[in-house]
Amino acid sequence: MKPKKKNVIAIILGGGQGSRLFPLTESRSKPAVPIGGKYRLVDIPISNCMNSEINRIFVLTQFNSASLNAHIKNTYHFSIFSHAFVDILAAEQTPDNPRWFQGTADAVRQCMPHFLNHDFDYAMILSGDQLYQMDLNEMIEDHIKNEADISIATLPVNAKDAPEFGILKTNSDSFIDAFIEKPAKELLPQWESEVSEQMKSEGKLYLASMGIYIFNRQFLLDVMSDSSTKDFGKEIIPQAVGHKRIFSFQYEGYWTDIGNIESFFEANIGLTDDVPHFNLFDDNNKIFTRPRLLPPTKFKKTSIDKSLISDGCIINAKQISRSVIGNRSRIGSDSVIQNSYIMGNDFYQSIEDMNKDLKNNKQLIGIGERCFINNAIVDKNCRIGNDVHINGGKHLEDDSNELYMIKEGIVVVKKGALIPNNFTIK
């Protein structure tokens, strides 16, 4: 039975300060971080909802939410004759509650009065920092068919990855009867679950929680009445195991948690593969984002290989390979970009401003001439001078200053940074 649209609301958790994604979260919330050249992280769960005809969506956030608010306000518009919406709910002080969100469950608890203004039978709770494409209706249908109190999307993982996740054990009916948070490797043999033959052949015998939940309305109200619980994954789900019907919805497609700089970098560069795990070119699973009225990208004497180039760029580079280039990027002549994510710019400089900067020996917005950039993320609106050499890699030690940060060998040039001519990181 396909649930009626009006019966489901989606709640997207924007996360906390996003410290593991710093410095990309220095001036924006985690869901607002640009991904894939032209999207924001929050576009992924919203698009999964919209492709599944779930059109009443709340996004919960509390840190640096201005750019996220602007993005959602400028992007998601629905017919005045529909009940569809995407609303931001930021942490707010009230006479009854002066606190910030204390965890995922506490965030939902504090926002419950807003949810209860709407008619719904099921609440789907999603993370705002994951990359995947899923038909959420299949999960809802299985939830209803199995008369579950909670359903959890689970991903088969191997023994190497299992200690990084909350691992769930299921019975023969796919109901969860045990849970362990980040198990030690020696405990894994007791935590195998029934998976498909394909997953068995790949050695993926353990079910990891994806942080995607469906709650029945009444059960959500019941658990939210206990203000001592702050987090779904650490408290509410483990406490419900053995007492409630918790169904495991196994998902075998591509999924990655954009939790740190390394996973964020790999997810973006992975989009340039010949057959990427995450498919941007799928009419049935479109990724929605803000429509921008930008001109076509212009190239001059540029060799491009395995790269994504967004709209409105002016590129005179010598070579771009295995890189993602964001909107309005400007790259000067004879520059080489490899294995990098250039986020682009929020605006164009006028000819007058450019001439003024050149007259005052100031770098233009964008990347200058004869630069070499490898294994790097260049955040928005940076001014990178001529003959700059940035060669990221495992040979570099972690470092941080006002211009850039190095994490796991990846050089992250901070938003709006001014990198002088002849600057070198190698």
XYZ file of N, CA and C in Angstrom, residues 300-422:
369
model
N 39.316 28.483 -23.013
C 40.319 28.921 -23.971
C 41.573 28.066 -23.798
N 41.860 27.227 -24.822
C 43.064 26.402 -24.848
C 43.187 25.512 -23.615
N 42.070 24.910 -23.205
C 42.060 24.096 -21.993
C 41.854 22.625 -22.331
N 42.703 21.765 -21.775
C 42.542 20.317 -21.884
C 41.794 19.833 -20.648
N 40.665 19.148 -20.857
C 39.826 18.705 -19.732
C 39.666 17.193 -19.784
N 39.869 16.526 -18.636
C 39.726 15.082 -18.569
C 39.036 14.710 -17.261
N 37.991 13.909 -17.356
C 37.283 13.386 -16.181
C 36.979 14.478 -15.159
N 36.256 15.477 -15.572
C 35.964 16.600 -14.687
C 34.520 17.054 -14.854
N 33.980 17.672 -13.807
C 32.668 18.309 -13.855
C 32.870 19.814 -13.832
N 32.320 20.492 -14.821
C 32.455 21.947 -14.922
C 31.063 22.557 -14.792
N 30.878 23.402 -13.810
C 29.566 24.009 -13.570
C 29.348 25.228 -14.459
N 28.256 25.955 -14.219
C 27.841 27.044 -15.098
C 28.614 28.333 -14.832
N 28.679 29.151 -15.878
C 29.140 30.523 -15.738
C 30.625 30.694 -15.484
N 31.443 29.704 -15.844
C 32.883 29.789 -15.579
C 33.620 30.437 -16.749
N 34.756 31.048 -16.432
C 35.673 31.584 -17.449
C 37.010 30.893 -17.213
N 37.348 29.946 -18.095
C 38.482 29.063 -17.846
C 39.499 29.157 -18.984
N 40.672 29.639 -18.634
C 41.790 29.700 -19.581
C 42.910 28.743 -19.177
N 42.600 27.823 -18.261
C 43.613 26.915 -17.725
C 44.237 26.062 -18.815
N 45.447 25.613 -18.547
C 46.124 24.696 -19.462
C 45.506 23.310 -19.375
N 45.233 22.853 -18.130
C 44.725 21.498 -17.941
C 43.865 21.411 -16.684
N 42.745 20.682 -16.808
C 41.912 20.343 -15.656
C 41.654 18.843 -15.734
N 42.016 18.110 -14.678
C 41.805 16.661 -14.685
C 41.281 16.195 -13.336
N 40.338 15.282 -13.398
C 39.711 14.669 -12.209
C 39.393 15.703 -11.134
N 38.667 16.727 -11.561
C 38.342 17.825 -10.656
C 36.893 18.252 -10.839
N 36.368 18.909 -9.822
C 35.019 19.485 -9.863
C 35.173 20.993 -9.768
N 34.617 21.701 -10.747
C 34.750 23.154 -10.825
C 33.376 23.780 -10.609
N 33.240 24.625 -9.590
C 31.963 25.199 -9.210
C 31.565 26.408 -10.037
N 30.350 26.882 -9.808
C 29.784 28.006 -10.555
C 30.678 29.249 -10.484
N 30.742 29.957 -11.606
C 31.424 31.258 -11.737
C 32.927 31.184 -11.467
N 33.512 30.001 -11.575
C 34.959 29.903 -11.370
C 35.702 30.664 -12.459
N 36.793 31.311 -12.061
C 37.688 31.943 -13.042
C 39.078 31.370 -12.812
N 39.648 30.766 -13.876
C 40.962 30.138 -13.781
C 41.842 30.701 -14.896
N 43.002 31.247 -14.508
C 43.876 31.942 -15.449
C 44.656 31.015 -16.374
N 45.305 31.596 -17.350
C 46.019 30.838 -18.393
C 47.209 30.075 -17.826
N 47.475 28.916 -18.451
C 48.611 28.047 -18.122
C 48.530 27.440 -16.722
N 47.388 27.522 -16.060
C 47.231 26.882 -14.751
C 46.814 25.426 -14.922
N 47.185 24.606 -13.954
C 46.884 23.169 -13.969
C 46.133 22.817 -12.673
N 44.956 22.204 -12.828
C 44.140 21.797 -11.687
C 43.993 20.277 -11.749
N 44.407 19.577 -10.691
C 44.321 18.119 -10.649
C 43.691 17.673 -9.331
N 42.820 16.652 -9.398
C 42.270 16.025 -8.185
C 41.835 17.068 -7.158
N 41.069 18.037 -7.596
C 40.703 19.127 -6.701
C 39.242 19.516 -6.878
N 38.703 20.137 -5.837
C 37.353 20.693 -5.875
C 37.470 22.203 -5.710
N 37.188 22.916 -6.807
C 37.194 24.378 -6.801
C 35.736 24.810 -6.679
N 35.350 25.395 -5.553
C 33.933 25.668 -5.298
C 33.372 26.826 -6.113
N 34.234 27.702 -6.625
C 33.747 28.801 -7.449
C 33.463 30.054 -6.648
N 32.591 30.888 -7.188
C 32.356 32.206 -6.600
C 30.866 32.509 -6.524
N 30.518 33.388 -5.598
C 29.113 33.787 -5.428
C 28.719 34.931 -6.354
N 29.696 35.571 -6.976
C 29.399 36.739 -7.807
C 30.545 36.943 -8.801
N 30.279 37.762 -9.812
C 31.313 38.168 -10.769
C 31.877 39.529 -10.369
N 33.159 39.708 -10.599
C 33.720 41.048 -10.510
C 33.404 41.801 -11.791
N 33.067 43.069 -11.659
C 32.854 43.885 -12.851
C 34.209 44.209 -13.490
N 34.182 44.594 -14.758
C 35.424 44.983 -15.443
C 36.094 46.127 -14.698
N 35.286 47.069 -14.203
C 35.835 48.217 -13.474
C 36.565 47.762 -12.212
N 35.932 46.835 -11.472
C 36.565 46.341 -10.248
C 37.851 45.577 -10.560
N 37.838 44.814 -11.637
C 39.031 44.051 -12.000
C 40.174 44.987 -12.377
N 39.863 45.987 -13.154
C 40.907 46.953 -13.538
C 41.454 47.688 -12.320
N 40.564 47.999 -11.376
C 40.987 48.682 -10.156
C 41.921 47.789 -9.337
N 41.550 46.493 -9.217
C 42.399 45.560 -8.471
C 43.758 45.400 -9.139
N 43.756 45.277 -10.462
C 45.028 45.117 -11.173
C 45.908 46.347 -11.005
N 45.295 47.523 -11.042
C 46.049 48.771 -10.874
C 46.682 48.846 -9.487
N 45.986 48.279 -8.486
C 46.483 48.311 -7.109
C 47.258 47.044 -6.726
N 47.620 46.244 -7.754
C 48.386 45.013 -7.534
C 47.685 44.043 -6.569
N 46.354 43.999 -6.667
C 45.570 43.094 -5.832
C 45.085 41.910 -6.669
N 45.117 40.710 -6.083
C 44.671 39.529 -6.813
C 43.183 39.636 -7.159
N 42.842 39.127 -8.342
C 41.436 39.065 -8.742
C 40.764 37.878 -8.057
N 39.435 37.915 -7.988
C 38.714 36.755 -7.472
C 38.860 35.604 -8.461
N 39.257 34.450 -7.950
C 39.496 33.296 -8.804
C 40.926 32.806 -8.670
N 41.356 32.021 -9.624
C 42.695 31.435 -9.621
C 43.515 32.093 -10.723
N 44.723 32.535 -10.395
C 45.552 33.291 -11.319
C 46.220 32.439 -12.391
N 47.237 32.987 -12.996
C 47.948 32.338 -14.100
C 49.101 31.481 -13.576
N 49.397 30.425 -14.350
C 50.547 29.534 -14.098
C 50.511 28.903 -12.702
N 49.320 28.642 -12.208
C 49.179 28.000 -10.902
C 49.140 26.477 -11.061
N 49.526 25.783 -10.013
C 49.407 24.326 -9.969
C 48.684 23.979 -8.669
N 47.515 23.318 -8.796
C 46.715 22.961 -7.623
C 46.363 21.482 -7.711
N 46.748 20.724 -6.668
C 46.549 19.274 -6.654
C 46.110 18.837 -5.256
N 45.132 17.910 -5.205
C 44.637 17.391 -3.921
C 44.224 18.526 -2.980
N 43.336 19.363 -3.464
C 42.949 20.536 -2.683
C 41.451 20.808 -2.821
N 40.932 21.521 -1.835
C 39.592 22.106 -1.887
C 39.775 23.611 -1.776
N 39.285 24.344 -2.757
C 39.350 25.806 -2.719
C 37.935 26.309 -2.477
N 37.695 26.853 -1.306
C 36.359 27.340 -0.946
C 36.005 28.570 -1.779
N 34.814 29.079 -1.589
C 34.278 30.135 -2.449
C 34.998 31.472 -2.261
N 34.966 32.244 -3.336
C 35.377 33.663 -3.352
C 36.837 33.879 -2.950
N 37.699 32.889 -3.232
C 39.125 33.043 -2.927
C 39.813 33.865 -4.011
N 40.865 34.548 -3.611
C 41.725 35.289 -4.546
C 43.106 34.633 -4.522
N 43.375 33.841 -5.540
C 44.644 33.113 -5.618
C 45.502 33.756 -6.701
N 46.684 34.219 -6.309
C 47.546 34.971 -7.214
C 48.181 34.123 -8.309
N 49.114 34.706 -9.026
C 49.823 34.006 -10.095
C 50.943 33.138 -9.524
N 51.276 32.063 -10.247
C 52.415 31.198 -9.915
C 52.295 30.581 -8.516
N 51.075 30.325 -8.095
C 50.844 29.662 -6.804
C 50.939 28.149 -7.008
N 51.634 27.475 -6.087
C 51.851 26.028 -6.190
C 51.313 25.359 -4.927
N 50.212 24.622 -5.067
C 49.614 23.902 -3.936
C 49.576 22.420 -4.286
N 50.394 21.627 -3.613
C 50.480 20.197 -3.914
C 50.150 19.403 -2.659
N 48.857 19.098 -2.496
C 48.434 18.323 -1.343
C 48.849 16.873 -1.466
N 48.825 16.172 -0.348
C 49.186 14.756 -0.340
C 49.555 14.311 1.058
N 49.710 13.000 1.225
C 49.994 12.437 2.545
C 51.353 12.873 3.084
N 52.208 13.461 2.209
C 53.511 13.931 2.696
C 53.378 15.185 3.563
N 52.212 15.825 3.524
C 52.010 17.044 4.304
C 51.474 16.723 5.700
N 51.974 17.422 6.690
C 51.461 17.284 8.041
C 50.229 18.167 8.222
N 49.339 17.766 9.122
C 48.160 18.591 9.428
C 48.605 19.968 9.908
N 47.886 20.980 9.439
C 48.267 22.361 9.769
C 47.026 23.237 9.654
N 47.059 24.400 10.291
C 45.934 25.329 10.203
C 46.421 26.748 10.452
N 45.952 27.664 9.606
C 46.219 29.088 9.812
C 45.068 29.870 9.199
N 45.190 31.168 9.121
C 44.065 31.996 8.663
C 43.764 31.830 7.181
N 44.697 31.281 6.401
C 44.498 31.132 4.959
C 44.036 29.738 4.558
N 44.557 28.712 5.206
C 44.256 27.345 4.779
C 44.395 26.382 5.946
N 43.883 25.173 5.702
C 44.036 24.081 6.664
C 44.435 22.838 5.895
N 45.287 22.020 6.478
C 45.658 20.739 5.885
C 45.139 19.632 6.785
N 44.299 18.748 6.218
C 43.762 17.602 6.948
C 43.936 16.354 6.096
N 44.575 15.341 6.669
C 44.778 14.072 5.957
C 45.397 14.300 4.577
N 46.272 15.279 4.462
C 46.946 15.555 3.204
C 46.155 16.406 2.232
N 44.917 16.757 2.582
C 44.078 17.580 1.704
C 44.219 19.036 2.129
N 44.581 19.899 1.195
C 44.725 21.322 1.485
C 43.376 22.004 1.261
N 42.843 22.643 2.288
C 41.564 23.354 2.190
C 41.852 24.846 2.288
N 41.710 25.560 1.168
C 41.881 27.014 1.167
C 40.576 27.622 1.664
N 40.654 28.428 2.700
C 39.458 28.920 3.374
C 38.680 29.922 2.525
N 37.393 30.007 2.795
C 36.502 30.893 2.055
C 37.018 32.336 2.100
N 37.120 32.942 0.908
C 37.529 34.338 0.803
C 39.005 34.594 1.057
N 39.817 33.534 1.140
C 41.243 33.717 1.429
C 41.950 34.435 0.278
N 42.956 35.211 0.622
C 43.787 35.897 -0.368
C 45.171 35.254 -0.351
N 45.500 34.512 -1.406
C 46.773 33.805 -1.517
C 47.691 34.615 -2.433
N 48.821 35.089 -1.935
C 49.675 35.981 -2.742
C 50.401 35.257 -3.875
N 50.907 36.041 -4.818
C 51.693 35.490 -5.910
C 52.855 34.648 -5.370
N 53.183 33.567 -6.101
C 54.343 32.714 -5.804
C 54.224 31.934 -4.481
